[in-house]
mmCIF file of C-alpha atoms in Angstrom:
data_model
loop_
_atom_site.group_PDB
_atom_site.id
_atom_site.type_symbol
_atom_site.label_atom_id
_atom_site.label_comp_id
_atom_site.label_asym_id
_atom_site.label_seq_id
_atom_site.Cartn_x
_atom_site.Cartn_y
_atom_site.Cartn_z
ATOM 1 C CA MET R 1 164.036 182.252 -10.953
ATOM 2 C CA PRO R 2 165.426 178.551 -11.612
ATOM 3 C CA GLU R 3 166.596 178.398 -8.056
ATOM 4 C CA ALA R 4 163.371 179.756 -6.664
ATOM 5 C CA MET R 5 161.631 177.161 -8.697
ATOM 6 C CA ASP R 6 163.644 174.339 -7.411
ATOM 7 C CA ALA R 7 163.075 175.431 -3.839
ATOM 8 C CA LEU R 8 159.432 175.409 -4.343
ATOM 9 C CA ILE R 9 159.433 172.034 -6.009
ATOM 10 C CA ARG R 10 161.411 170.500 -2.931
ATOM 11 C CA ASP R 11 158.994 172.354 -0.350
ATOM 12 C CA LEU R 12 156.302 170.304 -1.960
ATOM 13 C CA SER R 13 157.572 167.075 -0.586
ATOM 14 C CA ASP R 14 158.427 168.931 2.890
ATOM 15 C CA ARG R 15 157.137 167.279 6.103
ATOM 16 C CA ASP R 16 155.463 170.404 7.240
ATOM 17 C CA ARG R 17 151.901 170.486 5.693
ATOM 18 C CA THR R 18 151.759 174.491 5.945
ATOM 19 C CA VAL R 19 155.179 174.449 3.882
ATOM 20 C CA ARG R 20 153.755 172.230 1.316
ATOM 21 C CA ARG R 21 150.530 174.295 0.988
ATOM 22 C CA GLU R 22 152.537 177.554 0.770
ATOM 23 C CA ALA R 23 154.736 176.000 -2.124
ATOM 24 C CA GLU R 24 151.820 174.721 -3.923
ATOM 25 C CA ASP R 25 149.990 178.485 -3.844
ATOM 26 C CA ASN R 26 153.244 180.029 -4.905
ATOM 27 C CA LEU R 27 153.437 177.585 -7.889
ATOM 28 C CA VAL R 28 149.677 178.334 -8.600
ATOM 29 C CA ALA R 29 150.240 182.043 -8.639
ATOM 30 C CA LEU R 30 153.179 181.587 -11.297
ATOM 31 C CA GLY R 31 150.651 180.112 -13.648
ATOM 32 C CA ALA R 32 152.047 178.534 -16.822
ATOM 33 C CA GLN R 33 155.450 179.398 -15.877
ATOM 34 C CA SER R 34 155.450 176.370 -13.130
ATOM 35 C CA ILE R 35 154.321 174.036 -15.827
ATOM 36 C CA ASP R 36 157.808 172.764 -17.110
ATOM 37 C CA VAL R 37 159.245 172.108 -13.520
ATOM 38 C CA LEU R 38 156.224 170.091 -12.463
ATOM 39 C CA LEU R 39 155.661 167.809 -15.393
ATOM 40 C CA PRO R 40 158.813 165.493 -14.732
ATOM 41 C CA TYR R 41 157.109 164.758 -11.335
ATOM 42 C CA VAL R 42 153.710 163.682 -13.036
ATOM 43 C CA ARG R 43 153.039 159.802 -11.835
ATOM 44 C CA ASP R 44 156.755 159.605 -10.565
ATOM 45 C CA THR R 45 156.840 156.997 -8.295
ATOM 46 C CA ARG R 46 160.367 157.359 -6.574
ATOM 47 C CA ARG R 47 160.428 157.756 -3.065
ATOM 48 C CA GLY R 48 160.413 161.168 -1.611
ATOM 49 C CA SER R 49 159.083 162.376 -4.925
ATOM 50 C CA PRO R 50 156.756 165.558 -4.777
ATOM 51 C CA ARG R 51 154.219 163.872 -7.164
ATOM 52 C CA PHE R 52 151.090 164.621 -5.199
ATOM 53 C CA GLY R 53 151.835 168.249 -4.901
ATOM 54 C CA ALA R 54 152.655 168.377 -8.464
ATOM 55 C CA GLN R 55 149.322 166.874 -9.529
ATOM 56 C CA SER R 56 147.495 169.147 -7.031
ATOM 57 C CA VAL R 57 149.136 172.372 -8.650
ATOM 58 C CA LEU R 58 148.401 171.039 -11.874
ATOM 59 C CA GLN R 59 144.713 170.531 -11.219
ATOM 60 C CA ARG R 60 144.351 173.884 -9.643
ATOM 61 C CA LEU R 61 145.756 175.540 -12.755
ATOM 62 C CA GLY R 62 143.369 173.652 -14.818
ATOM 63 C CA ASP R 63 142.249 175.347 -18.060
ATOM 64 C CA GLN R 64 145.142 177.840 -17.515
ATOM 65 C CA ALA R 65 147.642 175.124 -18.192
ATOM 66 C CA LEU R 66 146.445 173.763 -21.389
ATOM 67 C CA PRO R 67 147.907 176.202 -23.824
ATOM 68 C CA ARG R 68 151.406 175.528 -22.335
ATOM 69 C CA LEU R 69 150.897 171.747 -22.278
ATOM 70 C CA ARG R 70 149.666 171.883 -25.933
ATOM 71 C CA GLN R 71 152.895 173.764 -26.847
ATOM 72 C CA ILE R 72 155.032 171.253 -25.152
ATOM 73 C CA ARG R 73 153.168 168.451 -27.332
ATOM 74 C CA ARG R 74 154.140 170.458 -30.479
ATOM 75 C CA ARG R 75 157.562 172.003 -29.833
ATOM 76 C CA GLY R 76 159.093 170.096 -26.869
ATOM 77 C CA PRO R 77 161.290 169.901 -24.908
ATOM 78 C CA GLY R 78 161.120 166.366 -26.056
ATOM 79 C CA GLN R 79 161.593 164.756 -22.584
ATOM 80 C CA LEU R 80 158.218 166.397 -21.531
ATOM 81 C CA ARG R 81 156.138 165.492 -24.356
ATOM 82 C CA ARG R 82 154.749 162.267 -22.927
ATOM 83 C CA LYS R 83 154.119 163.910 -19.772
ATOM 84 C CA ALA R 84 152.329 166.516 -21.444
ATOM 85 C CA LEU R 85 149.920 164.197 -23.015
ATOM 86 C CA GLU R 86 148.989 162.682 -19.604
ATOM 87 C CA ALA R 87 148.578 165.938 -18.106
ATOM 88 C CA LEU R 88 146.226 166.936 -20.926
ATOM 89 C CA VAL R 89 144.237 164.118 -20.758
ATOM 90 C CA ASP R 90 143.895 164.259 -16.907
ATOM 91 C CA LEU R 91 142.836 167.879 -16.828
ATOM 92 C CA GLY R 92 140.444 167.808 -19.698
ATOM 93 C CA GLY R 93 139.918 164.467 -21.184
ATOM 94 C CA ALA R 94 141.102 163.132 -24.559
ATOM 95 C CA GLU R 95 138.438 166.037 -26.222
ATOM 96 C CA VAL R 96 141.234 168.675 -25.329
ATOM 97 C CA LEU R 97 143.726 166.963 -27.560
ATOM 98 C CA ASP R 98 144.440 168.345 -30.868
ATOM 99 C CA ASP R 99 143.804 166.229 -34.180
ATOM 100 C CA ALA R 100 147.393 165.036 -34.413
ATOM 101 C CA ASP R 101 147.465 163.794 -30.718
ATOM 102 C CA ARG R 102 144.081 162.070 -30.988
ATOM 103 C CA ARG R 103 145.219 160.140 -33.958
ATOM 104 C CA THR R 104 148.278 159.138 -32.159
ATOM 105 C CA VAL R 105 146.412 157.844 -29.333
ATOM 106 C CA GLU R 106 144.090 155.921 -31.421
ATOM 107 C CA ARG R 107 147.002 154.420 -33.411
ATOM 108 C CA LEU R 108 148.671 153.344 -30.227
ATOM 109 C CA VAL R 109 145.409 151.424 -29.026
ATOM 110 C CA ARG R 110 145.176 149.846 -32.362
ATOM 111 C CA LEU R 111 148.827 148.715 -32.289
ATOM 112 C CA LYS R 112 148.188 147.451 -28.639
ATOM 113 C CA LEU R 113 145.380 145.496 -29.700
ATOM 114 C CA LEU R 114 147.420 143.596 -32.092
ATOM 115 C CA ASP R 115 149.753 142.341 -29.328
ATOM 116 C CA GLU R 116 146.909 141.566 -26.724
ATOM 117 C CA SER R 117 147.175 137.841 -27.170
ATOM 118 C CA GLY R 118 146.084 137.274 -23.741
ATOM 119 C CA VAL R 119 144.453 139.383 -21.050
ATOM 120 C CA SER R 120 143.886 139.689 -17.290
ATOM 121 C CA LEU R 121 140.971 140.881 -15.325
ATOM 122 C CA PRO R 122 141.396 141.723 -11.595
ATOM 123 C CA LEU R 123 140.827 139.026 -9.228
ATOM 124 C CA ASP R 124 140.822 141.468 -6.195
ATOM 125 C CA GLY R 125 137.116 142.062 -5.892
ATOM 126 C CA GLY R 126 134.738 143.812 -8.009
ATOM 127 C CA ARG R 127 131.365 143.409 -9.810
ATOM 128 C CA TRP R 128 130.587 142.665 -13.310
ATOM 129 C CA LEU R 129 127.929 141.472 -15.626
ATOM 130 C CA ALA R 130 128.335 138.631 -18.119
ATOM 131 C CA PHE R 131 125.982 137.942 -21.217
ATOM 132 C CA PRO R 132 126.494 135.692 -24.228
ATOM 133 C CA ALA R 133 129.055 136.783 -26.558
ATOM 134 C CA ASP R 134 127.032 136.340 -29.593
ATOM 135 C CA ARG R 135 124.332 138.586 -28.442
ATOM 136 C CA PHE R 136 126.519 141.737 -28.395
ATOM 137 C CA ASP R 137 124.408 144.018 -30.308
ATOM 138 C CA GLU R 138 121.364 143.173 -28.122
ATOM 139 C CA ALA R 139 123.369 143.843 -25.043
ATOM 140 C CA VAL R 140 124.377 147.268 -26.342
ATOM 141 C CA GLY R 141 120.737 148.235 -26.970
ATOM 142 C CA ALA R 142 119.635 146.915 -23.640
ATOM 143 C CA LEU R 143 122.261 148.692 -21.484
ATOM 144 C CA GLY R 144 121.783 151.771 -23.664
ATOM 145 C CA LEU R 145 125.471 152.154 -24.571
ATOM 146 C CA HIS R 146 126.896 154.974 -26.890
ATOM 147 C CA ASP R 147 130.332 155.876 -28.521
ATOM 148 C CA LEU R 148 131.511 152.608 -28.519
ATOM 149 C CA ARG R 149 135.428 152.594 -29.044
ATOM 150 C CA PRO R 150 137.996 149.625 -29.320
ATOM 151 C CA ALA R 151 139.988 149.404 -26.033
ATOM 152 C CA THR R 152 142.693 147.175 -24.456
ATOM 153 C CA SER R 153 141.676 145.325 -21.281
ATOM 154 C CA VAL R 154 144.080 146.985 -18.920
ATOM 155 C CA MET R 155 142.734 150.490 -20.624
ATOM 156 C CA GLY R 156 139.088 149.314 -20.200
ATOM 157 C CA VAL R 157 139.519 148.147 -16.703
ATOM 158 C CA GLU R 158 141.167 150.984 -15.390
ATOM 159 C CA ALA R 159 138.788 153.456 -17.059
ATOM 160 C CA ALA R 160 135.596 151.308 -15.646
ATOM 161 C CA THR R 161 136.731 150.682 -12.012
ATOM 162 C CA ARG R 162 139.468 152.833 -11.054
ATOM 163 C CA ALA R 163 139.536 156.282 -12.950
ATOM 164 C CA THR R 164 136.371 158.547 -13.288
ATOM 165 C CA ASP R 165 133.663 156.372 -14.332
ATOM 166 C CA SER R 166 130.539 158.721 -14.179
ATOM 167 C CA MET R 167 129.760 162.209 -14.939
ATOM 168 C CA GLU R 168 127.413 165.022 -14.360
ATOM 169 C CA PHE R 169 126.447 167.262 -17.214
ATOM 170 C CA GLN R 170 123.839 169.419 -19.091
ATOM 171 C CA ASP R 171 122.181 167.970 -22.121
ATOM 172 C CA SER R 172 121.277 169.990 -25.001
ATOM 173 C CA ARG R 173 118.083 171.007 -23.601
ATOM 174 C CA GLY R 174 119.834 172.341 -20.369
ATOM 175 C CA ALA R 175 118.448 169.237 -18.247
ATOM 176 C CA LYS R 176 120.956 167.816 -15.770
ATOM 177 C CA GLN R 177 122.091 164.293 -16.464
ATOM 178 C CA ARG R 178 124.617 161.775 -15.075
ATOM 179 C CA ALA R 179 126.373 159.453 -17.535
ATOM 180 C CA TYR R 180 128.507 156.348 -16.888
ATOM 181 C CA ARG R 181 131.628 154.620 -18.771
ATOM 182 C CA VAL R 182 131.822 151.189 -18.908
ATOM 183 C CA PHE R 183 133.959 148.488 -20.491
ATOM 184 C CA VAL R 184 132.752 145.521 -22.420
ATOM 185 C CA THR R 185 135.514 142.951 -22.479
ATOM 186 C CA PRO R 186 136.455 140.379 -25.256
ATOM 187 C CA GLU R 187 134.985 137.227 -25.780
ATOM 188 C CA PHE R 188 136.148 134.592 -23.285
ATOM 189 C CA GLU R 189 135.463 130.574 -23.582
ATOM 190 C CA ASN R 190 134.186 128.724 -20.718
ATOM 191 C CA TRP R 191 136.173 125.658 -20.126
ATOM 192 C CA ARG R 192 133.055 123.395 -19.647
ATOM 193 C CA GLN R 193 132.117 121.404 -22.758
ATOM 194 C CA ASP R 194 128.569 120.852 -21.652
ATOM 195 C CA LEU R 195 127.301 124.708 -21.539
ATOM 196 C CA PRO R 196 124.954 125.548 -24.026
ATOM 197 C CA ILE R 197 126.546 128.985 -24.257
ATOM 198 C CA ARG R 198 130.515 128.749 -24.418
ATOM 199 C CA ASN R 199 131.721 132.379 -25.118
ATOM 200 C CA TRP R 200 130.839 135.368 -22.876
ATOM 201 C CA ARG R 201 131.421 138.733 -22.396
ATOM 202 C CA MET R 202 131.546 141.008 -19.335
ATOM 203 C CA VAL R 203 130.618 144.371 -18.598
ATOM 204 C CA TRP R 204 132.606 146.371 -16.057
ATOM 205 C CA GLY R 205 131.541 149.514 -14.418
ATOM 206 C CA ASN R 206 131.505 150.245 -10.814
ATOM 207 C CA SER R 207 129.396 153.266 -10.764
ATOM 208 C CA PHE R 208 127.452 152.028 -13.302
ATOM 209 C CA VAL R 209 126.440 148.618 -11.672
ATOM 210 C CA ASP R 210 126.260 150.247 -7.953
ATOM 211 C CA GLU R 211 124.078 153.220 -9.022
ATOM 212 C CA LEU R 212 121.808 151.509 -11.436
ATOM 213 C CA ASP R 213 121.553 148.261 -9.931
ATOM 214 C CA GLY R 214 123.373 145.211 -11.272
ATOM 215 C CA PHE R 215 120.556 142.996 -10.401
ATOM 216 C CA MET R 216 118.067 144.923 -12.455
ATOM 217 C CA LEU R 217 120.638 145.563 -15.234
ATOM 218 C CA ALA R 218 121.123 141.558 -15.491
ATOM 219 C CA ASP R 219 117.321 141.407 -15.779
ATOM 220 C CA LYS R 220 117.085 143.835 -18.683
ATOM 221 C CA LEU R 221 120.163 142.360 -20.444
ATOM 222 C CA SER R 222 118.654 138.865 -20.361
ATOM 223 C CA GLU R 223 115.271 140.255 -21.602
ATOM 224 C CA ARG R 224 117.185 140.794 -24.761
ATOM 225 C CA CYS R 225 119.923 138.521 -24.695
ATOM 226 C CA GLY R 226 118.131 135.381 -23.363
ATOM 227 C CA GLU R 227 120.447 135.007 -20.312
ATOM 228 C CA ALA R 228 122.466 137.370 -18.216
ATOM 229 C CA HIS R 229 124.526 137.056 -14.691
ATOM 230 C CA PHE R 230 125.609 139.766 -12.224
ATOM 231 C CA TYR R 231 128.611 138.664 -9.873
ATOM 232 C CA VAL R 232 130.113 140.492 -6.746
ATOM 233 C CA LEU R 233 133.143 139.592 -5.019
ATOM 234 C CA ASP R 234 133.544 141.662 -1.859
ATOM 235 C CA PRO R 235 136.839 140.642 -0.028
ATOM 236 C CA TYR R 236 136.396 143.755 2.226
ATOM 237 C CA HIS R 237 133.374 142.223 4.025
ATOM 238 C CA SER R 238 134.132 138.663 3.232
ATOM 239 C CA GLY R 239 131.171 138.464 0.908
ATOM 240 C CA SER R 240 130.087 137.844 -2.579
ATOM 241 C CA SER R 241 126.857 137.717 -4.709
ATOM 242 C CA TRP R 242 125.845 135.718 -7.882
ATOM 243 C CA TYR R 243 122.748 136.191 -9.680
ATOM 244 C CA VAL R 244 121.102 134.561 -12.820
ATOM 245 C CA ALA R 245 118.354 135.860 -15.035
ATOM 246 C CA ARG R 246 116.697 134.429 -17.811
ATOM 247 C CA ASN R 247 114.193 136.125 -20.209
ATOM 248 C CA GLY R 248 113.964 139.101 -17.855
ATOM 249 C CA ARG R 249 113.568 137.086 -14.607
ATOM 250 C CA ARG R 250 115.561 135.892 -12.009
ATOM 251 C CA VAL R 251 115.917 131.983 -12.050
ATOM 252 C CA ARG R 252 118.832 131.644 -9.227
ATOM 253 C CA SER R 253 120.953 133.566 -6.798
ATOM 254 C CA CYS R 254 122.853 133.279 -3.757
ATOM 255 C CA HIS R 255 124.082 136.185 -1.317
ATOM 256 C CA ASN R 256 126.886 135.043 0.993
ATOM 257 C CA TYR R 257 127.979 137.380 3.553
ATOM 258 C CA ASP R 258 129.507 136.343 7.103
ATOM 259 C CA ASP R 259 129.450 132.722 5.821
ATOM 260 C CA CYS R 260 125.708 132.846 6.007
ATOM 261 C CA PRO R 261 124.782 131.958 2.018
ATOM 262 C CA GLN R 262 121.094 132.886 1.503
ATOM 263 C CA PHE R 263 119.812 131.247 -1.744
ATOM 264 C CA TRP R 264 116.676 131.946 -3.980
ATOM 265 C CA GLY R 265 115.472 129.495 -6.691
ATOM 266 C CA GLU R 266 116.093 126.029 -7.505
ATOM 267 C CA PRO R 267 119.582 124.770 -7.656
ATOM 268 C CA LEU R 268 121.185 124.940 -11.106
ATOM 269 C CA PRO R 269 122.798 121.830 -12.803
ATOM 270 C CA PHE R 270 126.317 122.703 -11.890
ATOM 271 C CA GLU R 271 125.281 122.853 -8.213
ATOM 272 C CA ALA R 272 124.287 119.229 -8.003
ATOM 273 C CA ASP R 273 127.666 117.418 -7.555
ATOM 274 C CA SER R 274 128.575 119.970 -4.883
ATOM 275 C CA ILE R 275 125.177 119.365 -2.846
ATOM 276 C CA LYS R 276 125.542 115.655 -3.136
ATOM 277 C CA ASP R 277 129.251 115.846 -2.006
ATOM 278 C CA ALA R 278 127.962 117.947 1.109
ATOM 279 C CA ALA R 279 125.516 115.631 1.926
ATOM 280 C CA GLU R 280 127.931 112.405 1.757
ATOM 281 C CA GLY R 281 130.585 114.682 3.771
ATOM 282 C CA LEU R 282 133.003 115.016 0.983
ATOM 283 C CA GLU R 283 132.597 118.547 0.663
ATOM 284 C CA ASP R 284 132.057 121.502 3.248
ATOM 285 C CA GLU R 285 128.494 121.675 4.424
ATOM 286 C CA GLU R 286 128.368 125.303 3.405
ATOM 287 C CA TYR R 287 127.425 123.586 -0.091
ATOM 288 C CA ALA R 288 124.533 121.760 1.522
ATOM 289 C CA LYS R 289 122.027 124.180 -0.507
ATOM 290 C CA GLY R 290 124.015 124.999 -3.448
ATOM 291 C CA VAL R 291 127.180 126.794 -4.490
ATOM 292 C CA PRO R 292 127.629 130.036 -2.211
ATOM 293 C CA HIS R 293 130.702 131.655 -3.910
ATOM 294 C CA ALA R 294 130.349 133.909 -6.827
ATOM 295 C CA ASP R 295 133.845 133.042 -8.297
ATOM 296 C CA VAL R 296 133.051 129.310 -8.372
ATOM 297 C CA ALA R 297 129.698 130.259 -9.882
ATOM 298 C CA ALA R 298 131.189 132.528 -12.497
ATOM 299 C CA ASP R 299 133.665 129.661 -13.258
ATOM 300 C CA ASN R 300 130.888 127.262 -14.015
ATOM 301 C CA LEU R 301 128.468 129.395 -15.532
ATOM 302 C CA SER R 302 130.200 132.052 -17.543
ATOM 303 C CA VAL R 303 133.651 133.152 -17.177
ATOM 304 C CA GLU R 304 135.560 134.720 -13.944
ATOM 305 C CA PRO R 305 138.125 137.407 -13.803
ATOM 306 C CA GLY R 306 141.819 136.449 -13.877
ATOM 307 C CA PRO R 307 144.157 135.873 -16.620
ATOM 308 C CA LYS R 308 143.067 134.427 -20.150
ATOM 309 C CA SER R 309 145.016 132.938 -22.750
ATOM 310 C CA ALA R 310 145.228 133.785 -26.152
ATOM 311 C CA ASP R 311 143.187 130.509 -27.032
ATOM 312 C CA GLU R 312 140.372 131.513 -24.861
ATOM 313 C CA THR R 313 140.249 134.932 -25.889
ATOM 314 C CA HIS R 314 138.517 136.275 -28.997
ATOM 315 C CA GLY R 315 138.002 139.934 -30.360
ATOM 316 C CA HIS R 316 138.672 142.780 -28.406
ATOM 317 C CA GLY R 317 137.129 145.024 -25.736
ATOM 318 C CA TRP R 318 135.355 148.103 -26.027
ATOM 319 C CA LEU R 319 134.756 151.475 -24.048
ATOM 320 C CA ALA R 320 131.285 152.952 -23.937
ATOM 321 C CA THR R 321 129.121 155.444 -22.506
ATOM 322 C CA THR R 322 125.263 155.684 -21.508
ATOM 323 C CA HIS R 323 124.445 158.723 -23.013
ATOM 324 C CA PRO R 324 124.764 159.998 -26.628
ATOM 325 C CA GLU R 325 125.563 163.559 -25.596
ATOM 326 C CA LEU R 326 128.486 162.457 -23.435
ATOM 327 C CA PRO R 327 131.163 160.684 -25.603
ATOM 328 C CA THR R 328 134.059 158.873 -23.840
ATOM 329 C CA VAL R 329 136.708 161.428 -24.657
ATOM 330 C CA ARG R 330 134.842 163.665 -22.161
ATOM 331 C CA PHE R 331 135.910 161.429 -19.226
ATOM 332 C CA LYS R 332 139.169 163.011 -17.431
ATOM 333 C CA GLY R 333 142.072 161.009 -16.708
ATOM 334 C CA ALA R 334 144.944 159.368 -18.508
ATOM 335 C CA LEU R 335 144.560 155.788 -19.121
ATOM 336 C CA PRO R 336 147.375 153.050 -19.557
ATOM 337 C CA VAL R 337 147.107 151.331 -22.920
#
């Protein structure tokens, strides 16, 4: 049997799609017996690794794999215990972990937060909301967030922008619902000394802002927090948007795609110098009506993504969901810490 297993593992990375599929089918048919030989290849980034086939087999096994994975967590072999933990969360979310493993993960997060002296948020596109940091409780209420749990920034960004960040489920009344997982960042200081609001938090959640409309969410946030922003960086389409709302109403926005910025509202104070410089030929004419770029607007109005030093970062981030009956532990997928 060991030799036959090894042959099936090799076939998972065969160039022939039919051979790969047949190997997957045979490993699925073996059930829990195949788990020990599959785990070493979970998230294995070495060239030629059959990681995709191994992960596919585990996904197809689903709940059938959980008892053996839990057994490995408790009894070993030792070299597979970490992989078993990742596979458990990938298959069922943190809710399938036993109490000991759940405490282990929570303790690891707390330890990592102690070392998180500086953080970095992705510069390569995305969309996020921003609100005054001292209005945290109001923002949680405005966005309808539940089950807030401390999270590192790398963990939060992964959860809200790359991993599964939305789920459909049946609530306690049997009605179909959809919930979203979001990440609320630590507090970040803006570099400008003249801003009335210096510290800001961001809200990340791609499905959340796409499906619930980030512009409407900014309006809702600003009703409770006084001011809120929505930013979009879209390098794929060479475009960006920025949107400022105060007390529930838009006061200024810019949509800039194909180098054709469209402004709404009167220019804000931070745009005055750019408009003047454009009129005098000191700045590109695209700034003639205001600041067209979301990253420039964010840098001047609140905070933009990128590396944040320890001096300008305060507190920690939070993972949350948008429905009280769907806690964060229900979302599948192991997250980096």
